[in-house]
Amino acid sequence: MITVEEHLERILAQIEPGAGVVLPLAQAHGLVTTTDVVSRVELPRFDNSSMDGYAVRREDLRDVDAEHPRLLPVDGDIAAGDPGGQQLQPGHVWRIMTGAPIPAGADAVVRVEDTDGHVREAQFRVEPDEGANIRRAGEDVRPGDVVVRAGTRLAAPQLAALVSCGVTEVEVRPSARVVILSTGDELVPAGGEVGPGQIIDSNGPMLEALVREAGFFPVHVGHLPDDVGVTRKEIRRHLDTADAIITTGGVSKGAYDVVKEVLTGEGSMDFLEVAMQPGKPQGFGVLGKRKVPVFTLPGNPVSTLVSFEVFVRPALLKLVGRAESHREAKAYALEGWRTSADRETYTRVRLSRDPSGGYAAAPAGGSGSHLLGGLAAADALAVSGADDEEVEAGSEVRLVLLRPRAEIDGRLEAEERLLAEADEDGTA
Ligand code: AMP
Ligand code: MG
């Protein structure tokens, strides 16, 4: 048996981040840049007003204040979208709106609040500072400035900045197309008739959701029978197009463990036992000319889930150049539970709020890796070390969260509010 850490290291050592491709900006959301992205234009593109008000010459309003207001003639309106080019005559003003170009000769904008707001002749009650309420061309971005660094995952803020700079294409690492293959003669697809001895393929839809939620493209091709020929052909077929392949089932010691039989000796495939519970039988390697990473996960649903979180997720992130750590947290054990001696144990737990403000964790359902009911209630996996035989009530445990933390916190806050309301009703 090798440790979880060793297996993960071996996997990551074989994962090469994909090459960059140039994509239209609109298709690059969520992808990681492979080069610095530079602006060719300046932002703002022209001097413009940051307020609704009047474009003025400061010298025309010298010594003006509330006690000594001044009337000046208004030459017209400049609205946002106006092409500009107006000239401000000495002793005159232009009414101007936010985002509109500053007329030549103006050196400040007086806010409409500091005037009477009239359109032919306006009364001014302040003397503006030099450049007041003017956004200068280039004060934000200059031509040649790096707007987004290489290695940045493009989210809404970066897209807004790049689009404003007129950037239409970026070089990014493409997302990964992940082919998911469930194996097992006992499987029927979701919604199908379940005959004697059969079960519904839950790993397929589960992996599809995990892959999609992590920001990749899942391709769930359906399930394969425990047949050497079919399995070999199907895996080969996907090596031409997949960026990664995940199989489930058929890697333990049974007589029909076909995935292991088909892939043993292929590429860099390695089938081994990892000191973890659940998820002990694992296989990984890169296959074919394109060196496609292939993860062969054990079939029990909880084993599949744990294997995805521990091995597949970090590998897929590396493939697309995303720098993300595990969704980790800590909790206090609300009760004690037994763990597997000599293996790292991943216990499904449901979280609640500890009086200290942290999380409290209690096992969700039993520990069998086939138990789907408890899985539905789980917020996280509590990880205990290979040397531990139990987790004691009140001790601190490390968590791998199965949802974004904000989502778990949101639920706990809503529960607390309900409890508080029930309390108030009870004492009223
Ligand atoms: P295996 O790894 O093929 O020996 O499967 C281990 C256990 O997981 C067996 O009880 C299988 O029926 C179950 N199993 C395998 N594949 C799936 C799947 N796609 N969905 C649900 N259960 C599965
Ligand atoms: Mg099987």
CSV table of C-alpha atoms and ligand atoms in Angstrom, one decimal:
chain,number,residue,atom,x,y,z
A,1,MET,CA,0.0,0.0,0.0
A,2,ILE,CA,1.2,3.5,-0.7
A,3,THR,CA,0.0,6.6,1.1
A,4,VAL,CA,-2.6,9.1,-0.2
A,5,GLU,CA,0.1,11.7,-0.5
A,6,GLU,CA,2.4,9.5,-2.5
A,7,HIS,CA,-0.3,8.5,-4.9
A,8,LEU,CA,-1.4,12.1,-5.4
A,9,GLU,CA,2.3,13.1,-6.0
A,10,ARG,CA,2.7,10.4,-8.6
A,11,ILE,CA,-0.4,11.5,-10.4
A,12,LEU,CA,0.5,15.2,-10.4
A,13,ALA,CA,4.0,14.4,-11.6
A,14,GLN,CA,2.4,13.0,-14.8
A,15,ILE,CA,0.0,15.8,-15.5
A,16,GLU,CA,1.2,18.5,-17.9
A,17,PRO,CA,-0.8,21.7,-18.1
A,18,GLY,CA,-2.3,21.9,-21.5
A,19,ALA,CA,-1.0,24.3,-24.2
A,20,GLY,CA,-2.5,27.7,-24.6
A,21,VAL,CA,-5.0,28.5,-27.3
A,22,VAL,CA,-6.3,31.9,-28.5
A,23,LEU,CA,-10.0,32.3,-27.8
A,24,PRO,CA,-12.5,35.1,-28.3
A,25,LEU,CA,-12.7,36.9,-24.9
A,26,ALA,CA,-16.4,35.9,-24.5
A,27,GLN,CA,-15.3,32.2,-24.5
A,28,ALA,CA,-12.5,32.6,-22.1
A,29,HIS,CA,-14.6,33.1,-18.9
A,30,GLY,CA,-13.2,30.8,-16.2
A,31,LEU,CA,-10.0,29.9,-18.1
A,32,VAL,CA,-6.5,30.8,-17.1
A,33,THR,CA,-4.4,33.2,-19.1
A,34,THR,CA,-1.0,31.9,-20.4
A,35,THR,CA,0.4,35.3,-21.3
A,36,ASP,CA,0.2,38.8,-19.8
A,37,VAL,CA,-2.6,40.7,-21.4
A,38,VAL,CA,-1.6,44.2,-22.4
A,39,SER,CA,-3.9,47.2,-23.2
A,40,ARG,CA,-3.3,49.1,-26.5
A,41,VAL,CA,-5.6,51.9,-25.5
A,42,GLU,CA,-5.8,54.3,-22.6
A,43,LEU,CA,-8.7,54.3,-20.1
A,44,PRO,CA,-10.6,56.5,-19.8
A,45,ARG,CA,-10.4,56.9,-23.6
A,46,PHE,CA,-11.0,60.7,-23.3
A,47,ASP,CA,-11.4,63.4,-20.6
A,48,ASN,CA,-14.9,63.1,-19.3
A,49,SER,CA,-17.2,64.3,-16.5
A,50,SER,CA,-17.6,62.2,-13.4
A,51,MET,CA,-20.8,64.2,-12.4
A,52,ASP,CA,-23.9,65.7,-13.8
A,53,GLY,CA,-23.2,69.4,-13.7
A,54,TYR,CA,-21.6,72.2,-15.7
A,55,ALA,CA,-18.2,72.3,-17.5
A,56,VAL,CA,-16.6,75.6,-16.5
A,57,ARG,CA,-13.4,77.7,-16.5
A,58,ARG,CA,-12.3,78.1,-12.9
A,59,GLU,CA,-11.3,81.7,-13.5
A,60,ASP,CA,-14.9,82.5,-14.4
A,61,LEU,CA,-15.9,81.4,-10.9
A,62,ARG,CA,-13.2,83.0,-8.8
A,63,ASP,CA,-14.3,83.9,-5.3
A,64,VAL,CA,-17.8,82.5,-5.8
A,65,ASP,CA,-19.5,81.0,-2.8
A,66,ALA,CA,-23.0,80.6,-1.4
A,67,GLU,CA,-23.1,84.3,-0.3
A,68,HIS,CA,-21.6,85.5,-3.6
A,69,PRO,CA,-23.2,83.3,-6.3
A,70,ARG,CA,-22.6,84.1,-10.0
A,71,LEU,CA,-24.8,83.7,-13.1
A,72,LEU,CA,-23.2,82.4,-16.3
A,73,PRO,CA,-24.8,81.7,-19.7
A,74,VAL,CA,-25.2,78.0,-20.8
A,75,ASP,CA,-24.1,77.3,-24.4
A,76,GLY,CA,-25.9,73.9,-24.5
A,77,ASP,CA,-25.9,70.3,-23.3
A,78,ILE,CA,-23.2,67.6,-23.7
A,79,ALA,CA,-24.7,64.2,-22.9
A,80,ALA,CA,-22.9,60.8,-22.5
A,81,GLY,CA,-22.3,59.5,-26.0
A,82,ASP,CA,-21.9,63.0,-27.5
A,83,PRO,CA,-18.9,62.9,-29.9
A,84,GLY,CA,-17.5,66.0,-28.2
A,85,GLY,CA,-15.4,68.7,-29.9
A,86,GLN,CA,-17.2,71.7,-28.2
A,87,GLN,CA,-15.3,74.8,-27.3
A,88,LEU,CA,-16.0,76.6,-24.1
A,89,GLN,CA,-16.1,80.4,-24.6
A,90,PRO,CA,-14.7,82.5,-21.7
A,91,GLY,CA,-17.5,83.5,-19.4
A,92,HIS,CA,-19.8,80.7,-20.6
A,93,VAL,CA,-20.5,77.1,-19.4
A,94,TRP,CA,-21.8,73.9,-20.9
A,95,ARG,CA,-24.3,71.7,-19.1
A,96,ILE,CA,-22.7,68.2,-19.0
A,97,MET,CA,-23.7,64.7,-17.9
A,98,THR,CA,-21.7,61.9,-16.3
A,99,GLY,CA,-19.4,60.2,-18.9
A,100,ALA,CA,-19.7,63.0,-21.5
A,101,PRO,CA,-16.6,64.5,-23.1
A,102,ILE,CA,-15.2,67.7,-21.5
A,103,PRO,CA,-15.3,70.7,-23.9
A,104,ALA,CA,-12.0,72.3,-24.9
A,105,GLY,CA,-11.1,75.1,-22.5
A,106,ALA,CA,-13.0,73.7,-19.5
A,107,ASP,CA,-10.8,72.9,-16.5
A,108,ALA,CA,-13.5,71.8,-13.9
A,109,VAL,CA,-17.0,70.5,-13.6
A,110,VAL,CA,-19.3,72.0,-11.0
A,111,ARG,CA,-21.9,69.5,-9.7
A,112,VAL,CA,-25.5,70.3,-10.5
A,113,GLU,CA,-26.1,70.3,-6.7
A,114,ASP,CA,-23.9,73.4,-6.4
A,115,THR,CA,-26.0,75.3,-8.9
A,116,ASP,CA,-29.6,76.2,-9.5
A,117,GLY,CA,-29.6,73.6,-12.4
A,118,HIS,CA,-31.0,76.0,-15.0
A,119,VAL,CA,-30.5,75.4,-18.7
A,120,ARG,CA,-30.1,78.9,-20.3
A,121,GLU,CA,-28.3,80.7,-17.5
A,122,ALA,CA,-27.2,78.9,-14.4
A,123,GLN,CA,-26.3,80.2,-11.0
A,124,PHE,CA,-23.1,78.9,-9.4
A,125,ARG,CA,-22.5,78.7,-5.6
A,126,VAL,CA,-19.0,77.3,-5.5
A,127,GLU,CA,-15.5,77.9,-6.9
A,128,PRO,CA,-14.3,74.5,-8.1
A,129,ASP,CA,-10.8,73.1,-7.6
A,130,GLU,CA,-8.6,72.6,-10.6
A,131,GLY,CA,-9.8,69.5,-12.5
A,132,ALA,CA,-12.7,68.9,-10.2
A,133,ASN,CA,-15.0,66.1,-11.3
A,134,ILE,CA,-13.0,65.5,-14.5
A,135,ARG,CA,-11.8,61.9,-15.2
A,136,ARG,CA,-8.6,62.3,-17.1
A,137,ALA,CA,-7.8,60.2,-20.2
A,138,GLY,CA,-5.3,57.4,-19.3
A,139,GLU,CA,-5.5,58.0,-15.5
A,140,ASP,CA,-6.7,54.3,-15.2
A,141,VAL,CA,-4.8,52.4,-17.9
A,142,ARG,CA,-2.1,53.5,-20.2
A,143,PRO,CA,-1.2,51.9,-23.6
A,144,GLY,CA,1.3,49.1,-22.8
A,145,ASP,CA,0.0,48.5,-19.3
A,146,VAL,CA,-0.5,44.8,-18.2
A,147,VAL,CA,-4.2,44.6,-17.3
A,148,VAL,CA,-4.2,40.9,-16.5
A,149,ARG,CA,-1.2,38.8,-15.6
A,150,ALA,CA,-0.4,35.4,-17.0
A,151,GLY,CA,-1.8,32.7,-14.8
A,152,THR,CA,-5.0,34.6,-13.9
A,153,ARG,CA,-8.3,32.8,-14.0
A,154,LEU,CA,-10.7,35.1,-15.9
A,155,ALA,CA,-13.7,36.1,-13.8
A,156,ALA,CA,-16.1,38.9,-14.1
A,157,PRO,CA,-13.8,41.7,-12.9
A,158,GLN,CA,-11.0,40.8,-15.4
A,159,LEU,CA,-13.5,40.4,-18.3
A,160,ALA,CA,-14.9,43.9,-17.6
A,161,ALA,CA,-11.4,45.4,-17.7
A,162,LEU,CA,-10.3,43.6,-20.8
A,163,VAL,CA,-13.4,44.2,-22.7
A,164,SER,CA,-13.1,48.0,-21.9
A,165,CYS,CA,-9.6,48.0,-23.3
A,166,GLY,CA,-10.9,46.6,-26.6
A,167,VAL,CA,-9.2,43.2,-26.1
A,168,THR,CA,-11.2,40.7,-28.2
A,169,GLU,CA,-8.9,37.6,-27.9
A,170,VAL,CA,-6.8,36.1,-25.2
A,171,GLU,CA,-4.5,33.1,-24.9
A,172,VAL,CA,-5.8,30.7,-22.3
A,173,ARG,CA,-5.5,27.1,-21.3
A,174,PRO,CA,-8.7,25.5,-22.6
A,175,SER,CA,-11.0,23.7,-20.2
A,176,ALA,CA,-10.8,19.9,-19.9
A,177,ARG,CA,-13.2,17.6,-21.7
A,178,VAL,CA,-13.6,14.8,-19.2
A,179,VAL,CA,-15.0,11.5,-20.4
A,180,ILE,CA,-16.8,9.5,-17.7
A,181,LEU,CA,-17.3,5.7,-18.1
A,182,SER,CA,-19.2,3.7,-15.5
A,183,THR,CA,-18.6,-0.1,-15.7
A,184,GLY,CA,-20.6,-3.0,-14.4
A,185,ASP,CA,-23.0,-5.6,-15.7
A,186,GLU,CA,-25.3,-4.7,-12.8
A,187,LEU,CA,-25.8,-1.1,-13.9
A,188,VAL,CA,-28.9,0.4,-15.6
A,189,PRO,CA,-29.1,4.1,-16.6
A,190,ALA,CA,-31.0,6.6,-14.5
A,191,GLY,CA,-34.7,6.4,-15.2
A,192,GLY,CA,-34.4,2.8,-16.6
A,193,GLU,CA,-36.3,-0.3,-15.4
A,194,VAL,CA,-34.3,-1.9,-12.5
A,195,GLY,CA,-34.5,-5.7,-12.8
A,196,PRO,CA,-33.4,-8.3,-10.3
A,197,GLY,CA,-29.8,-7.9,-9.2
A,198,GLN,CA,-29.5,-4.5,-11.0
A,199,ILE,CA,-28.8,-1.0,-9.6
A,200,ILE,CA,-28.9,2.4,-11.1
A,201,ASP,CA,-25.6,3.9,-12.3
A,202,SER,CA,-25.2,6.7,-9.8
A,203,ASN,CA,-21.5,7.2,-10.3
A,204,GLY,CA,-22.0,8.5,-13.8
A,205,PRO,CA,-24.4,11.4,-12.9
A,206,MET,CA,-22.4,12.1,-9.7
A,207,LEU,CA,-19.1,12.4,-11.6
A,208,GLU,CA,-20.8,14.5,-14.3
A,209,ALA,CA,-22.0,16.9,-11.6
A,210,LEU,CA,-18.6,16.9,-9.8
A,211,VAL,CA,-16.8,17.7,-13.1
A,212,ARG,CA,-19.2,20.4,-14.2
A,213,GLU,CA,-19.2,22.0,-10.7
A,214,ALA,CA,-15.5,22.1,-10.8
A,215,GLY,CA,-15.7,24.1,-14.1
A,216,PHE,CA,-14.9,21.4,-16.6
A,217,PHE,CA,-16.9,19.7,-19.5
A,218,PRO,CA,-18.2,16.3,-18.5
A,219,VAL,CA,-19.0,13.8,-21.2
A,220,HIS,CA,-20.9,10.9,-19.6
A,221,VAL,CA,-21.0,8.2,-22.2
A,222,GLY,CA,-23.2,5.8,-20.3
A,223,HIS,CA,-22.1,2.6,-18.7
A,224,LEU,CA,-20.1,-0.4,-20.0
A,225,PRO,CA,-20.7,-4.1,-19.5
A,226,ASP,CA,-18.0,-6.1,-17.8
A,227,ASP,CA,-16.6,-7.2,-21.1
A,228,VAL,CA,-13.0,-7.0,-22.0
A,229,GLY,CA,-13.5,-6.3,-25.7
A,230,VAL,CA,-16.1,-3.6,-25.3
A,231,THR,CA,-14.2,-1.9,-22.5
A,232,ARG,CA,-10.9,-1.8,-24.5
A,233,LYS,CA,-12.6,-0.5,-27.6
A,234,GLU,CA,-14.5,2.2,-25.7
A,235,ILE,CA,-11.5,3.5,-23.8
A,236,ARG,CA,-9.3,3.6,-27.0
A,237,ARG,CA,-12.0,5.5,-28.8
A,238,HIS,CA,-11.9,8.3,-26.3
A,239,LEU,CA,-8.1,8.7,-26.2
A,240,ASP,CA,-8.4,10.7,-29.4
A,241,THR,CA,-10.6,13.5,-28.0
A,242,ALA,CA,-10.7,13.3,-24.2
A,243,ASP,CA,-8.5,15.5,-22.0
A,244,ALA,CA,-9.0,13.1,-19.2
A,245,ILE,CA,-10.9,9.8,-18.7
A,246,ILE,CA,-12.5,8.7,-15.4
A,247,THR,CA,-13.8,5.1,-15.1
A,248,THR,CA,-15.5,3.6,-12.1
A,249,GLY,CA,-15.7,0.0,-11.1
A,250,GLY,CA,-13.8,-3.1,-12.1
A,251,VAL,CA,-10.5,-2.4,-10.4
A,252,SER,CA,-10.6,-4.6,-7.3
A,253,LYS,CA,-9.8,-8.2,-6.9
A,254,GLY,CA,-13.0,-9.7,-8.3
A,255,ALA,CA,-13.3,-12.2,-11.1
A,256,TYR,CA,-15.0,-9.6,-13.4
A,257,ASP,CA,-12.7,-6.6,-12.7
A,258,VAL,CA,-12.4,-5.8,-16.3
A,259,VAL,CA,-11.0,-2.3,-16.3
A,260,LYS,CA,-7.9,-3.5,-14.5
A,261,GLU,CA,-7.6,-6.5,-16.9
A,262,VAL,CA,-7.8,-4.3,-20.0
A,263,LEU,CA,-5.5,-1.5,-18.9
A,264,THR,CA,-2.8,-3.4,-17.0
A,265,GLY,CA,0.5,-2.8,-18.8
A,266,GLU,CA,-1.0,0.0,-21.0
A,267,GLY,CA,0.8,3.3,-21.1
A,268,SER,CA,2.0,4.3,-17.6
A,269,MET,CA,-1.0,2.6,-16.0
A,270,ASP,CA,-0.4,1.6,-12.4
A,271,PHE,CA,-2.9,-0.4,-10.3
A,272,LEU,CA,-2.3,-0.2,-6.6
A,273,GLU,CA,-3.7,-0.1,-3.2
A,274,VAL,CA,-3.7,3.3,-1.4
A,275,ALA,CA,-3.9,3.4,2.4
A,276,MET,CA,-7.3,5.1,2.5
A,277,GLN,CA,-10.8,4.1,3.6
A,278,PRO,CA,-12.8,4.2,1.4
A,279,GLY,CA,-11.0,4.2,-2.0
A,280,LYS,CA,-8.3,1.6,-1.5
A,281,PRO,CA,-8.1,0.1,-5.0
A,282,GLN,CA,-6.9,2.9,-7.4
A,283,GLY,CA,-5.5,3.0,-10.9
A,284,PHE,CA,-3.9,5.9,-12.8
A,285,GLY,CA,-1.7,6.4,-15.8
A,286,VAL,CA,-1.4,8.4,-19.0
A,287,LEU,CA,-2.4,6.6,-22.2
A,288,GLY,CA,-2.0,7.1,-25.9
A,289,LYS,CA,-0.2,9.5,-28.1
A,290,ARG,CA,-1.9,12.5,-26.4
A,291,LYS,CA,-0.9,11.1,-23.0
A,292,VAL,CA,-4.5,11.3,-21.7
A,293,PRO,CA,-4.7,11.0,-17.9
A,294,VAL,CA,-6.9,8.0,-17.0
A,295,PHE,CA,-8.3,7.6,-13.5
A,296,THR,CA,-9.7,4.2,-12.8
A,297,LEU,CA,-11.7,4.7,-9.6
A,298,PRO,CA,-13.3,2.0,-7.5
A,299,GLY,CA,-17.1,1.5,-8.0
A,300,ASN,CA,-18.6,2.0,-4.6
A,301,PRO,CA,-20.2,5.4,-4.8
A,302,VAL,CA,-18.6,6.8,-1.7
A,303,SER,CA,-15.2,5.5,-2.8
A,304,THR,CA,-15.7,7.2,-6.2
A,305,LEU,CA,-16.6,10.5,-4.5
A,306,VAL,CA,-13.7,10.5,-2.2
A,307,SER,CA,-11.3,9.5,-5.0
A,308,PHE,CA,-12.5,12.4,-7.1
A,309,GLU,CA,-12.0,14.9,-4.3
A,310,VAL,CA,-8.6,13.6,-3.3
A,311,PHE,CA,-7.0,12.7,-6.6
A,312,VAL,CA,-9.0,13.8,-9.7
A,313,ARG,CA,-9.9,17.3,-8.7
A,314,PRO,CA,-6.3,18.4,-8.0
A,315,ALA,CA,-5.1,16.7,-11.2
A,316,LEU,CA,-7.8,18.4,-13.4
A,317,LEU,CA,-7.0,21.8,-11.8
A,318,LYS,CA,-3.3,21.3,-12.7
A,319,LEU,CA,-4.3,20.3,-16.3
A,320,VAL,CA,-5.9,23.7,-16.9
A,321,GLY,CA,-3.4,25.7,-14.9
A,322,ARG,CA,-5.8,26.7,-12.0
A,323,ALA,CA,-4.1,27.4,-8.7
A,324,GLU,CA,-6.5,26.3,-6.1
A,325,SER,CA,-6.1,24.6,-2.8
A,326,HIS,CA,-8.5,22.0,-1.5
A,327,ARG,CA,-11.7,23.2,0.0
A,328,GLU,CA,-10.5,22.6,3.5
A,329,ALA,CA,-11.8,23.6,7.0
A,330,LYS,CA,-11.6,22.4,10.6
A,331,ALA,CA,-14.4,21.2,12.9
A,332,TYR,CA,-14.9,19.8,16.4
A,333,ALA,CA,-16.2,16.2,16.5
A,334,LEU,CA,-19.7,16.4,18.0
A,335,GLU,CA,-19.5,12.7,18.9
A,336,GLY,CA,-16.7,10.1,18.6
A,337,TRP,CA,-16.4,7.6,15.8
A,338,ARG,CA,-14.2,4.8,14.8
A,339,THR,CA,-11.8,5.0,11.9
A,340,SER,CA,-9.8,2.5,10.1
A,341,ALA,CA,-6.4,1.8,11.7
A,342,ASP,CA,-3.5,1.8,9.2
A,343,ARG,CA,-5.5,3.8,6.6
A,344,GLU,CA,-6.4,7.5,6.2
A,345,THR,CA,-10.2,7.5,6.8
A,346,TYR,CA,-12.6,9.8,5.1
A,347,THR,CA,-15.8,10.0,7.1
A,348,ARG,CA,-18.9,11.6,5.7
A,349,VAL,CA,-20.0,14.3,8.1
A,350,ARG,CA,-22.9,16.7,8.5
A,351,LEU,CA,-21.9,20.1,9.9
A,352,SER,CA,-23.6,22.3,12.5
A,353,ARG,CA,-22.5,25.4,14.3
A,354,ASP,CA,-20.2,24.9,17.4
A,355,PRO,CA,-20.9,27.3,20.3
A,356,SER,CA,-17.4,28.6,19.7
A,357,GLY,CA,-18.5,29.8,16.2
A,358,GLY,CA,-16.6,27.1,14.4
A,359,TYR,CA,-18.0,23.9,12.8
A,360,ALA,CA,-19.2,20.8,14.7
A,361,ALA,CA,-19.2,17.6,12.7
A,362,ALA,CA,-21.2,14.4,13.2
A,363,PRO,CA,-21.1,11.3,11.0
A,364,ALA,CA,-23.8,11.3,8.3
A,365,GLY,CA,-25.2,7.7,8.2
A,366,GLY,CA,-23.0,4.6,8.5
A,367,SER,CA,-19.5,4.1,7.3
A,368,GLY,CA,-20.2,1.6,4.4
A,369,SER,CA,-19.0,2.9,1.1
A,370,HIS,CA,-22.2,1.8,-0.6
A,371,LEU,CA,-24.4,4.0,1.6
A,372,LEU,CA,-26.0,6.7,-0.6
A,373,GLY,CA,-28.6,7.9,1.9
A,374,GLY,CA,-26.0,9.2,4.3
A,375,LEU,CA,-24.0,10.7,1.4
A,376,ALA,CA,-27.0,12.9,0.6
A,377,ALA,CA,-26.8,14.5,4.1
A,378,ALA,CA,-23.0,15.0,4.1
A,379,ASP,CA,-21.4,18.5,3.9
A,380,ALA,CA,-17.9,17.3,4.2
A,381,LEU,CA,-15.4,14.5,4.6
A,382,ALA,CA,-13.6,14.4,7.9
A,383,VAL,CA,-10.1,13.1,7.4
A,384,SER,CA,-8.3,11.2,10.1
A,385,GLY,CA,-4.7,10.0,10.0
A,386,ALA,CA,-3.6,6.5,9.2
A,387,ASP,CA,-2.4,6.0,12.8
A,388,ASP,CA,-5.7,6.9,14.4
A,389,GLU,CA,-8.2,4.3,15.4
A,390,GLU,CA,-10.9,6.7,16.4
A,391,VAL,CA,-11.9,10.3,16.5
A,392,GLU,CA,-12.7,11.4,20.0
A,393,ALA,CA,-15.7,13.5,20.8
A,394,GLY,CA,-14.6,17.2,21.1
A,395,SER,CA,-11.3,16.7,19.2
A,396,GLU,CA,-10.5,18.7,16.1
A,397,VAL,CA,-10.8,17.1,12.7
A,398,ARG,CA,-9.7,18.3,9.2
A,399,LEU,CA,-12.5,18.6,6.7
A,400,VAL,CA,-12.6,18.4,2.9
A,401,LEU,CA,-15.8,20.4,2.1
A,402,LEU,CA,-18.2,18.9,-0.4
A,403,ARG,CA,-19.7,22.3,-1.2
A,404,PRO,CA,-18.3,25.8,-1.3
A,405,ARG,CA,-17.9,27.1,2.2
A,406,ALA,CA,-20.2,30.1,1.7
A,407,GLU,CA,-23.1,27.7,0.8
A,408,ILE,CA,-22.6,25.6,4.0
A,409,ASP,CA,-22.4,28.8,6.1
A,410,GLY,CA,-25.5,30.1,4.4
A,411,ARG,CA,-27.5,27.0,5.4
A,412,LEU,CA,-26.2,27.1,9.0
A,413,GLU,CA,-27.1,30.8,9.3
A,414,ALA,CA,-30.6,30.1,8.0
A,415,GLU,CA,-31.0,27.3,10.5
A,416,GLU,CA,-29.8,29.5,13.4
A,417,ARG,CA,-32.3,32.2,12.4
A,418,LEU,CA,-35.1,29.6,12.4
A,419,LEU,CA,-34.1,28.4,15.8
A,420,ALA,CA,-33.9,31.9,17.2
A,421,GLU,CA,-37.3,32.7,15.8
A,422,ALA,CA,-38.7,29.5,17.3
A,423,ASP,CA,-37.2,30.5,20.7
A,424,GLU,CA,-38.8,33.9,20.6
A,425,ASP,CA,-42.2,32.4,19.7
A,426,GLY,CA,-41.8,29.9,22.6
A,427,THR,CA,-41.0,32.6,25.3
A,428,ALA,CA,-43.5,35.2,24.0
B,1,AMP,P1,-16.6,-2.8,-8.4
B,1,AMP,O1,-15.6,-1.7,-8.1
B,1,AMP,O2,-16.9,-2.9,-9.8
B,1,AMP,O3,-16.3,-4.1,-7.7
B,1,AMP,O4,-17.9,-2.2,-7.7
B,1,AMP,C1,-18.0,-2.1,-6.3
B,1,AMP,C2,-19.4,-1.8,-5.9
B,1,AMP,O5,-19.9,-0.6,-6.4
B,1,AMP,C3,-20.4,-2.8,-6.3
B,1,AMP,O6,-21.4,-3.0,-5.3
B,1,AMP,C4,-21.1,-2.2,-7.6
B,1,AMP,O7,-22.4,-2.6,-7.8
B,1,AMP,C5,-21.0,-0.7,-7.1
B,1,AMP,N1,-21.0,0.1,-8.3
B,1,AMP,C6,-20.1,0.0,-9.3
B,1,AMP,N2,-20.3,0.9,-10.3
B,1,AMP,C7,-21.4,1.7,-9.8
B,1,AMP,C8,-22.1,2.8,-10.4
B,1,AMP,N3,-21.7,3.3,-11.5
B,1,AMP,N4,-23.1,3.3,-9.7
B,1,AMP,C9,-23.4,2.8,-8.5
B,1,AMP,N5,-22.8,1.7,-7.9
B,1,AMP,C10,-21.8,1.2,-8.6
B,2,MG,MG,-17.9,-4.0,-11.1
